[in-house]
Amino acid sequence: MLIVLPPSETKAHGGSGAPLRWESLSFPSLTPRRSSIAADLAALPVDEALGILGISEKLRPEAEENTRLLSGPTMPAIERYTGVLYDALDAPSLPPAAREHLAVGSALFGVVRAGDMIPHYRLSAGTKLPDASGNFPTMKARWGKAITQALSEVEGLVIDLRSGGYQQLGPCPGALTVRVESVREDGSRKVVSHFNKHYKGELARVLALSDAEPTDAASVAEVARAAGMTVEEDSPTRLTLVV
C-alpha cells in the first residue's frame, strides 16, 4: 500500500541533510524531468519569479530559496511539508514502518517517498515555468506521462489523496481516491473544502499505522471504520469519508 499525499505551499525551512542528490530519490525514472525543472526554477531571477510563481513581495524569501535549490540543505520529504494535512498526519511521531507507506506528489519532484531528502522550494501545479528556450509550458506538459508510468509500477494498492491539480500532473488509473463530505442539519451532504486536507491527513495516519495491509476499497474502509471513521464505498476506486 502506498498513500500519495498532496504537497503544501508552506514548508519547513532549513534541514540537516546534504544538498540534493538526484540518485538518492525514489522513482528514478522521473529524475530527467525533475532535474530539468529544477534547473529552470533555480535559474529564474527572483524579481521575475515573484510574478511567475504568483507570490507577493512579502514572500520574496520563498523565491530566493529557489535559487539555492541545488545547494541548500535537505530534510525528509514528509517533514519538509507543513500545513493542515501534515499537522493532522503528525509525521514526526510516525514510526519508520508507517512512513514507508507514505509518498508525496509535487510539481517539482513528481512523486517522492516520505524519507527522500529534499530541499525547500516554491513551485505549484498551476505554474507555467519558463524553460531554457524561453517557452512557458504548463507543469502538466512538462511531466507528460512520466508520473503516471512511475505510479503504475508501484506494487500493491495506491491510495491517491492528491488534490485535483496534482492528480492532473500524473493520473493514476486504478488508484483509490477519497472524497470528504459533511452532513448538513437537513441531512443533505456537501463536499468539505476548508477542512478537506485535515481529514485526509487523519485518514492517512490511520492507514499508515495499521497493522493490516489493505488491498482494495473494502479493506481500506474496514481499517478506517475500526478507527471510528464513517466511510462509504462508492465504487472499487472511490470512498467517501463522512464527517
CSV table of N, CA, C and O in Angstrom, one decimal, residues 112-217:
chain,number,residue,atom,x,y,z
A,112,VAL,N,7.7,11.6,-4.6
A,112,VAL,CA,8.9,11.1,-3.7
A,112,VAL,C,8.3,10.3,-2.5
A,112,VAL,O,7.2,10.6,-2.1
A,113,ARG,N,9.1,9.4,-2.0
A,113,ARG,CA,8.7,8.7,-0.8
A,113,ARG,C,9.0,9.6,0.4
A,113,ARG,O,9.8,10.5,0.3
A,114,ALA,N,8.3,9.2,1.5
A,114,ALA,CA,8.4,10.0,2.7
A,114,ALA,C,9.8,10.3,3.2
A,114,ALA,O,10.2,11.4,3.6
A,115,GLY,N,10.7,9.4,3.0
A,115,GLY,CA,12.1,9.5,3.5
A,115,GLY,C,13.1,10.2,2.6
A,115,GLY,O,14.2,10.4,2.9
A,116,ASP,N,12.6,10.4,1.4
A,116,ASP,CA,13.5,11.1,0.4
A,116,ASP,C,13.9,12.5,0.9
A,116,ASP,O,13.1,13.3,1.3
A,117,MET,N,15.2,12.8,0.8
A,117,MET,CA,15.7,14.1,1.2
A,117,MET,C,15.6,15.1,0.2
A,117,MET,O,16.2,15.0,-0.9
A,118,ILE,N,14.8,16.2,0.5
A,118,ILE,CA,14.5,17.2,-0.5
A,118,ILE,C,14.8,18.6,0.1
A,118,ILE,O,14.6,18.8,1.3
A,119,PRO,N,15.1,19.6,-0.7
A,119,PRO,CA,15.3,20.9,-0.2
A,119,PRO,C,14.0,21.7,-0.1
A,119,PRO,O,13.0,21.3,-0.6
A,120,HIS,N,14.1,22.9,0.4
A,120,HIS,CA,13.0,23.9,0.4
A,120,HIS,C,12.8,24.4,-1.0
A,120,HIS,O,13.8,24.6,-1.7
A,121,TYR,N,11.6,24.6,-1.5
A,121,TYR,CA,11.4,25.2,-2.8
A,121,TYR,C,10.0,25.8,-2.8
A,121,TYR,O,9.2,25.6,-1.9
A,122,ARG,N,9.7,26.5,-3.9
A,122,ARG,CA,8.4,27.0,-4.1
A,122,ARG,C,8.0,26.8,-5.6
A,122,ARG,O,8.6,27.3,-6.5
A,123,LEU,N,7.0,26.0,-5.8
A,123,LEU,CA,6.5,25.7,-7.2
A,123,LEU,C,5.2,25.0,-7.1
A,123,LEU,O,5.1,24.0,-6.3
A,124,SER,N,4.2,25.4,-7.8
A,124,SER,CA,2.9,24.8,-7.7
A,124,SER,C,2.5,24.1,-9.0
A,124,SER,O,3.1,24.4,-10.1
A,125,ALA,N,1.5,23.3,-9.0
A,125,ALA,CA,1.0,22.6,-10.1
A,125,ALA,C,0.5,23.5,-11.2
A,125,ALA,O,0.6,23.2,-12.4
A,126,GLY,N,0.0,24.7,-10.9
A,126,GLY,CA,-0.5,25.6,-11.9
A,126,GLY,C,0.5,26.5,-12.5
A,126,GLY,O,0.1,27.3,-13.3
A,127,THR,N,1.7,26.4,-12.1
A,127,THR,CA,2.7,27.4,-12.5
A,127,THR,C,3.2,27.1,-14.0
A,127,THR,O,3.3,25.9,-14.4
A,128,LYS,N,3.4,28.1,-14.8
A,128,LYS,CA,4.0,28.0,-16.1
A,128,LYS,C,5.4,28.5,-16.0
A,128,LYS,O,5.7,29.7,-16.0
A,129,LEU,N,6.3,27.5,-15.8
A,129,LEU,CA,7.7,27.9,-15.6
A,129,LEU,C,8.5,28.0,-16.9
A,129,LEU,O,8.5,27.0,-17.7
A,130,PRO,N,9.2,29.1,-17.2
A,130,PRO,CA,9.9,29.2,-18.4
A,130,PRO,C,11.0,28.2,-18.5
A,130,PRO,O,11.7,27.9,-17.6
A,131,ASP,N,11.2,27.6,-19.7
A,131,ASP,CA,12.2,26.7,-19.9
A,131,ASP,C,13.4,27.3,-20.6
A,131,ASP,O,13.5,28.5,-20.8
A,132,ALA,N,14.5,26.6,-20.9
A,132,ALA,CA,15.7,27.1,-21.5
A,132,ALA,C,15.5,27.8,-22.8
A,132,ALA,O,16.3,28.6,-23.2
A,133,SER,N,14.4,27.4,-23.5
A,133,SER,CA,14.1,28.0,-24.8
A,133,SER,C,13.3,29.3,-24.7
A,133,SER,O,12.9,29.9,-25.8
A,134,GLY,N,12.9,29.6,-23.5
A,134,GLY,CA,12.0,30.8,-23.3
A,134,GLY,C,10.6,30.6,-23.5
A,134,GLY,O,9.8,31.5,-23.5
A,135,ASN,N,10.2,29.3,-23.6
A,135,ASN,CA,8.8,28.9,-23.6
A,135,ASN,C,8.2,28.8,-22.2
A,135,ASN,O,9.0,28.7,-21.3
A,136,PHE,N,6.9,28.8,-22.1
A,136,PHE,CA,6.2,28.7,-20.8
A,136,PHE,C,5.3,27.5,-20.7
A,136,PHE,O,4.1,27.7,-20.7
A,137,PRO,N,5.8,26.3,-20.8
A,137,PRO,CA,5.0,25.1,-20.7
A,137,PRO,C,4.3,25.0,-19.4
A,137,PRO,O,4.8,25.4,-18.3
A,138,THR,N,3.2,24.3,-19.4
A,138,THR,CA,2.5,24.0,-18.1
A,138,THR,C,3.3,22.9,-17.4
A,138,THR,O,4.0,22.1,-18.1
A,139,MET,N,3.0,22.7,-16.1
A,139,MET,CA,3.7,21.6,-15.4
A,139,MET,C,3.1,20.3,-15.9
A,139,MET,O,3.9,19.3,-16.0
A,140,LYS,N,1.9,20.3,-16.3
A,140,LYS,CA,1.3,19.0,-16.9
A,140,LYS,C,2.0,18.6,-18.2
A,140,LYS,O,2.3,17.5,-18.4
A,141,ALA,N,2.3,19.6,-19.0
A,141,ALA,CA,3.1,19.3,-20.2
A,141,ALA,C,4.5,18.9,-19.9
A,141,ALA,O,5.0,18.0,-20.6
A,142,ARG,N,5.1,19.5,-19.0
A,142,ARG,CA,6.5,19.1,-18.6
A,142,ARG,C,6.5,17.6,-18.1
A,142,ARG,O,7.5,16.9,-18.4
A,143,TRP,N,5.6,17.2,-17.4
A,143,TRP,CA,5.6,15.9,-16.8
A,143,TRP,C,5.1,14.8,-17.8
A,143,TRP,O,5.5,13.7,-17.7
A,144,GLY,N,4.2,15.2,-18.7
A,144,GLY,CA,3.8,14.2,-19.7
A,144,GLY,C,3.1,13.0,-19.0
A,144,GLY,O,2.3,13.2,-18.1
A,145,LYS,N,3.6,11.8,-19.4
A,145,LYS,CA,3.1,10.6,-18.8
A,145,LYS,C,4.0,10.0,-17.8
A,145,LYS,O,3.8,8.9,-17.3
A,146,ALA,N,5.1,10.7,-17.4
A,146,ALA,CA,6.1,10.2,-16.5
A,146,ALA,C,5.6,9.8,-15.2
A,146,ALA,O,5.9,8.7,-14.6
A,147,ILE,N,4.8,10.6,-14.5
A,147,ILE,CA,4.3,10.3,-13.2
A,147,ILE,C,3.3,9.1,-13.2
A,147,ILE,O,3.4,8.2,-12.4
A,148,THR,N,2.5,9.1,-14.2
A,148,THR,CA,1.5,8.0,-14.4
A,148,THR,C,2.3,6.7,-14.5
A,148,THR,O,1.9,5.7,-13.9
A,149,GLN,N,3.3,6.7,-15.3
A,149,GLN,CA,4.1,5.5,-15.5
A,149,GLN,C,4.8,5.1,-14.2
A,149,GLN,O,4.8,3.9,-13.9
A,150,ALA,N,5.3,6.0,-13.5
A,150,ALA,CA,6.0,5.7,-12.3
A,150,ALA,C,5.1,5.1,-11.2
A,150,ALA,O,5.4,4.1,-10.6
A,151,LEU,N,3.9,5.6,-11.1
A,151,LEU,CA,2.9,5.1,-10.2
A,151,LEU,C,2.4,3.8,-10.6
A,151,LEU,O,2.0,2.9,-9.8
A,152,SER,N,2.3,3.5,-11.9
A,152,SER,CA,1.8,2.2,-12.4
A,152,SER,C,2.7,1.1,-12.0
A,152,SER,O,2.3,-0.1,-12.0
A,153,GLU,N,3.9,1.4,-11.7
A,153,GLU,CA,4.9,0.4,-11.3
A,153,GLU,C,4.9,0.0,-9.8
A,153,GLU,O,5.7,-0.8,-9.4
A,154,VAL,N,4.1,0.8,-9.0
A,154,VAL,CA,4.1,0.5,-7.6
A,154,VAL,C,3.3,-0.8,-7.4
A,154,VAL,O,2.3,-1.1,-7.9
A,155,GLU,N,3.9,-1.7,-6.5
A,155,GLU,CA,3.3,-2.9,-6.2
A,155,GLU,C,2.2,-2.7,-5.1
A,155,GLU,O,2.5,-2.0,-4.1
A,156,GLY,N,1.1,-3.3,-5.2
A,156,GLY,CA,0.0,-3.2,-4.2
A,156,GLY,C,-0.9,-2.0,-4.5
A,156,GLY,O,-0.8,-1.3,-5.5
A,157,LEU,N,-1.8,-1.7,-3.5
A,157,LEU,CA,-2.8,-0.6,-3.7
A,157,LEU,C,-2.1,0.7,-3.6
A,157,LEU,O,-1.3,1.0,-2.7
A,158,VAL,N,-2.6,1.6,-4.5
A,158,VAL,CA,-2.2,3.1,-4.4
A,158,VAL,C,-3.4,3.8,-3.9
A,158,VAL,O,-4.5,3.7,-4.5
A,159,ILE,N,-3.3,4.6,-2.9
A,159,ILE,CA,-4.4,5.4,-2.4
A,159,ILE,C,-4.0,6.9,-2.7
A,159,ILE,O,-3.0,7.4,-2.1
A,160,ASP,N,-4.7,7.5,-3.6
A,160,ASP,CA,-4.3,8.8,-4.2
A,160,ASP,C,-5.1,9.9,-3.5
A,160,ASP,O,-6.2,10.1,-3.8
A,161,LEU,N,-4.4,10.6,-2.5
A,161,LEU,CA,-5.1,11.6,-1.8
A,161,LEU,C,-4.6,13.0,-2.3
A,161,LEU,O,-4.9,14.0,-1.7
A,162,ARG,N,-4.0,13.1,-3.5
A,162,ARG,CA,-3.6,14.3,-4.1
A,162,ARG,C,-4.8,15.2,-4.4
A,162,ARG,O,-5.9,14.6,-4.8
A,163,SER,N,-4.7,16.5,-4.4
A,163,SER,CA,-5.7,17.4,-4.8
A,163,SER,C,-5.8,17.3,-6.4
A,163,SER,O,-4.9,16.8,-7.0
A,164,GLY,N,-6.8,17.9,-6.9
A,164,GLY,CA,-7.1,17.8,-8.4
A,164,GLY,C,-6.0,18.2,-9.3
A,164,GLY,O,-5.6,17.6,-10.2
A,165,GLY,N,-5.4,19.4,-8.9
A,165,GLY,CA,-4.3,19.9,-9.8
A,165,GLY,C,-3.1,19.0,-9.8
A,165,GLY,O,-2.4,18.9,-10.9
A,166,TYR,N,-2.8,18.3,-8.7
A,166,TYR,CA,-1.6,17.4,-8.7
A,166,TYR,C,-2.0,16.1,-9.3
A,166,TYR,O,-1.1,15.4,-9.9
A,167,GLN,N,-3.2,15.6,-9.2
A,167,GLN,CA,-3.6,14.4,-9.9
A,167,GLN,C,-3.5,14.6,-11.4
A,167,GLN,O,-3.1,13.6,-12.1
A,168,GLN,N,-3.8,15.8,-11.9
A,168,GLN,CA,-3.7,16.0,-13.3
A,168,GLN,C,-2.3,16.0,-13.8
A,168,GLN,O,-2.1,15.7,-15.0
A,169,LEU,N,-1.3,16.2,-13.0
A,169,LEU,CA,0.1,16.1,-13.4
A,169,LEU,C,0.5,14.7,-13.7
A,169,LEU,O,1.4,14.4,-14.5
A,170,GLY,N,-0.2,13.7,-13.2
A,170,GLY,CA,0.1,12.3,-13.4
A,170,GLY,C,-1.0,11.4,-12.9
A,170,GLY,O,-0.9,10.9,-11.7
A,171,PRO,N,-2.1,11.3,-13.6
A,171,PRO,CA,-3.2,10.5,-13.1
A,171,PRO,C,-2.7,9.0,-12.8
A,171,PRO,O,-1.8,8.6,-13.5
A,172,CYS,N,-3.4,8.4,-11.9
A,172,CYS,CA,-3.0,7.0,-11.6
A,172,CYS,C,-4.3,6.1,-11.7
A,172,CYS,O,-5.0,5.9,-10.7
A,173,PRO,N,-4.5,5.6,-12.9
A,173,PRO,CA,-5.7,4.8,-13.1
A,173,PRO,C,-5.7,3.6,-12.2
A,173,PRO,O,-4.7,2.9,-12.0
A,174,GLY,N,-6.8,3.3,-11.6
A,174,GLY,CA,-7.0,2.2,-10.7
A,174,GLY,C,-6.7,2.5,-9.3
A,174,GLY,O,-6.9,1.7,-8.4
A,175,ALA,N,-6.1,3.7,-9.0
A,175,ALA,CA,-5.9,4.1,-7.6
A,175,ALA,C,-7.2,4.4,-6.9
A,175,ALA,O,-8.2,4.7,-7.5
A,176,LEU,N,-7.1,4.2,-5.6
A,176,LEU,CA,-8.3,4.5,-4.7
A,176,LEU,C,-8.2,6.0,-4.4
A,176,LEU,O,-7.2,6.5,-3.8
A,177,THR,N,-9.3,6.7,-4.6
A,177,THR,CA,-9.4,8.1,-4.2
A,177,THR,C,-10.4,8.3,-3.1
A,177,THR,O,-11.3,7.4,-2.9
A,178,VAL,N,-10.4,9.4,-2.4
A,178,VAL,CA,-11.2,9.6,-1.3
A,178,VAL,C,-11.9,11.0,-1.4
A,178,VAL,O,-11.2,12.0,-1.5
A,179,ARG,N,-13.2,11.0,-1.2
A,179,ARG,CA,-14.0,12.3,-1.2
A,179,ARG,C,-14.4,12.5,0.2
A,179,ARG,O,-14.8,11.6,0.9
A,180,VAL,N,-14.4,13.8,0.7
A,180,VAL,CA,-14.7,14.1,2.0
A,180,VAL,C,-16.0,14.9,2.0
A,180,VAL,O,-16.1,16.0,1.3
A,181,GLU,N,-17.1,14.5,2.7
A,181,GLU,CA,-18.3,15.2,2.7
A,181,GLU,C,-18.8,15.3,4.2
A,181,GLU,O,-18.5,14.5,5.0
A,182,SER,N,-19.5,16.4,4.4
A,182,SER,CA,-20.1,16.7,5.7
A,182,SER,C,-21.6,16.6,5.6
A,182,SER,O,-22.2,16.7,4.5
A,183,VAL,N,-22.3,16.4,6.7
A,183,VAL,CA,-23.8,16.2,6.7
A,183,VAL,C,-24.4,17.5,7.2
A,183,VAL,O,-24.1,17.9,8.3
A,184,ARG,N,-25.3,18.1,6.4
A,184,ARG,CA,-26.0,19.3,6.9
A,184,ARG,C,-27.1,19.0,7.9
A,184,ARG,O,-27.4,17.8,8.0
A,185,GLU,N,-27.7,20.0,8.5
A,185,GLU,CA,-28.7,19.7,9.5
A,185,GLU,C,-29.9,19.0,8.9
A,185,GLU,O,-30.6,18.3,9.6
A,186,ASP,N,-30.2,19.3,7.6
A,186,ASP,CA,-31.3,18.7,7.0
A,186,ASP,C,-31.0,17.3,6.4
A,186,ASP,O,-31.9,16.7,5.7
A,187,GLY,N,-29.8,16.9,6.7
A,187,GLY,CA,-29.5,15.5,6.2
A,187,GLY,C,-28.8,15.5,4.9
A,187,GLY,O,-28.3,14.4,4.5
A,188,SER,N,-28.8,16.6,4.1
A,188,SER,CA,-28.1,16.6,2.8
A,188,SER,C,-26.6,16.7,3.0
A,188,SER,O,-26.1,16.9,4.1
A,189,ARG,N,-25.9,16.4,2.0
A,189,ARG,CA,-24.4,16.4,2.0
A,189,ARG,C,-23.8,17.6,1.3
A,189,ARG,O,-24.4,18.1,0.4
A,190,LYS,N,-22.6,17.9,1.7
A,190,LYS,CA,-21.8,18.9,0.9
A,190,LYS,C,-20.4,18.5,1.0
A,190,LYS,O,-19.9,17.9,2.0
A,191,VAL,N,-19.7,18.8,-0.1
A,191,VAL,CA,-18.2,18.4,-0.1
A,191,VAL,C,-17.5,19.4,0.8
A,191,VAL,O,-17.7,20.6,0.8
A,192,VAL,N,-16.6,18.8,1.6
A,192,VAL,CA,-15.8,19.6,2.5
A,192,VAL,C,-14.7,20.2,1.8
A,192,VAL,O,-13.9,19.5,1.0
A,193,SER,N,-14.5,21.5,1.9
A,193,SER,CA,-13.4,22.1,1.2
A,193,SER,C,-12.3,22.6,2.2
A,193,SER,O,-11.2,22.2,2.1
A,194,HIS,N,-12.7,23.4,3.1
A,194,HIS,CA,-11.7,24.1,4.0
A,194,HIS,C,-11.0,23.0,4.8
A,194,HIS,O,-9.7,23.1,5.0
A,195,PHE,N,-11.7,22.0,5.4
A,195,PHE,CA,-11.0,21.1,6.2
A,195,PHE,C,-10.8,19.7,5.5
A,195,PHE,O,-10.4,18.7,6.2
A,196,ASN,N,-10.9,19.7,4.2
A,196,ASN,CA,-10.6,18.5,3.4
A,196,ASN,C,-9.3,17.9,3.8
A,196,ASN,O,-9.1,16.7,4.0
A,197,LYS,N,-8.3,18.8,3.8
A,197,LYS,CA,-6.9,18.3,4.0
A,197,LYS,C,-6.7,17.7,5.4
A,197,LYS,O,-6.0,16.7,5.6
A,198,HIS,N,-7.4,18.3,6.4
A,198,HIS,CA,-7.3,17.8,7.7
A,198,HIS,C,-7.8,16.4,7.8
A,198,HIS,O,-7.1,15.5,8.4
A,199,TYR,N,-8.9,16.1,7.3
A,199,TYR,CA,-9.5,14.8,7.4
A,199,TYR,C,-8.7,13.8,6.6
A,199,TYR,O,-8.5,12.6,7.0
A,200,LYS,N,-8.2,14.2,5.4
A,200,LYS,CA,-7.3,13.3,4.7
A,200,LYS,C,-6.0,13.0,5.4
A,200,LYS,O,-5.5,11.9,5.4
A,201,GLY,N,-5.5,14.0,6.2
A,201,GLY,CA,-4.3,13.7,7.0
A,201,GLY,C,-4.6,12.7,8.1
A,201,GLY,O,-3.8,11.8,8.4
A,202,GLU,N,-5.8,12.8,8.7
A,202,GLU,CA,-6.2,11.9,9.7
A,202,GLU,C,-6.3,10.5,9.2
A,202,GLU,O,-5.8,9.5,9.8
A,203,LEU,N,-6.9,10.4,8.0
A,203,LEU,CA,-7.1,9.1,7.3
A,203,LEU,C,-5.7,8.5,7.0
A,203,LEU,O,-5.5,7.3,7.2
A,204,ALA,N,-4.9,9.3,6.4
A,204,ALA,CA,-3.5,8.8,6.1
A,204,ALA,C,-2.8,8.2,7.3
A,204,ALA,O,-2.1,7.2,7.2
A,205,ARG,N,-2.9,8.9,8.4
A,205,ARG,CA,-2.2,8.5,9.6
A,205,ARG,C,-2.8,7.1,10.1
A,205,ARG,O,-2.0,6.2,10.4
A,206,VAL,N,-4.1,7.0,10.1
A,206,VAL,CA,-4.8,5.7,10.5
A,206,VAL,C,-4.3,4.6,9.6
A,206,VAL,O,-3.9,3.5,10.1
A,207,LEU,N,-4.3,4.8,8.3
A,207,LEU,CA,-3.9,3.7,7.4
A,207,LEU,C,-2.4,3.4,7.5
A,207,LEU,O,-2.0,2.2,7.5
A,208,ALA,N,-1.6,4.4,7.6
A,208,ALA,CA,-0.1,4.1,7.7
A,208,ALA,C,0.2,3.4,9.0
A,208,ALA,O,1.2,2.6,9.0
A,209,LEU,N,-0.5,3.6,10.1
A,209,LEU,CA,-0.2,3.0,11.4
A,209,LEU,C,-0.9,1.6,11.5
A,209,LEU,O,-0.5,0.8,12.4
A,210,SER,N,-1.8,1.3,10.6
A,210,SER,CA,-2.5,0.0,10.7
A,210,SER,C,-1.6,-1.2,10.5
A,210,SER,O,-0.7,-1.2,9.6
A,211,ASP,N,-1.8,-2.3,11.2
A,211,ASP,CA,-1.1,-3.5,11.0
A,211,ASP,C,-1.6,-4.3,9.8
A,211,ASP,O,-0.9,-5.2,9.3
A,212,ALA,N,-2.8,-3.9,9.4
A,212,ALA,CA,-3.4,-4.5,8.2
A,212,ALA,C,-2.7,-4.0,6.9
A,212,ALA,O,-2.0,-3.0,7.0
A,213,GLU,N,-2.8,-4.7,5.9
A,213,GLU,CA,-2.2,-4.3,4.6
A,213,GLU,C,-3.4,-4.3,3.6
A,213,GLU,O,-3.6,-5.2,2.8
A,214,PRO,N,-4.2,-3.2,3.6
A,214,PRO,CA,-5.3,-3.1,2.7
A,214,PRO,C,-5.0,-3.3,1.2
A,214,PRO,O,-3.9,-2.8,0.7
A,215,THR,N,-5.8,-4.0,0.5
A,215,THR,CA,-5.6,-4.3,-0.9
A,215,THR,C,-6.7,-3.8,-1.8
A,215,THR,O,-6.5,-3.8,-3.0
A,216,ASP,N,-7.7,-3.3,-1.2
A,216,ASP,CA,-8.8,-2.7,-2.0
A,216,ASP,C,-9.7,-1.8,-1.2
A,216,ASP,O,-9.4,-1.5,0.0
A,217,ALA,N,-10.7,-1.2,-1.8
A,217,ALA,CA,-11.5,-0.2,-1.2
A,217,ALA,C,-12.2,-0.7,0.1
A,217,ALA,O,-12.2,-0.1,1.1
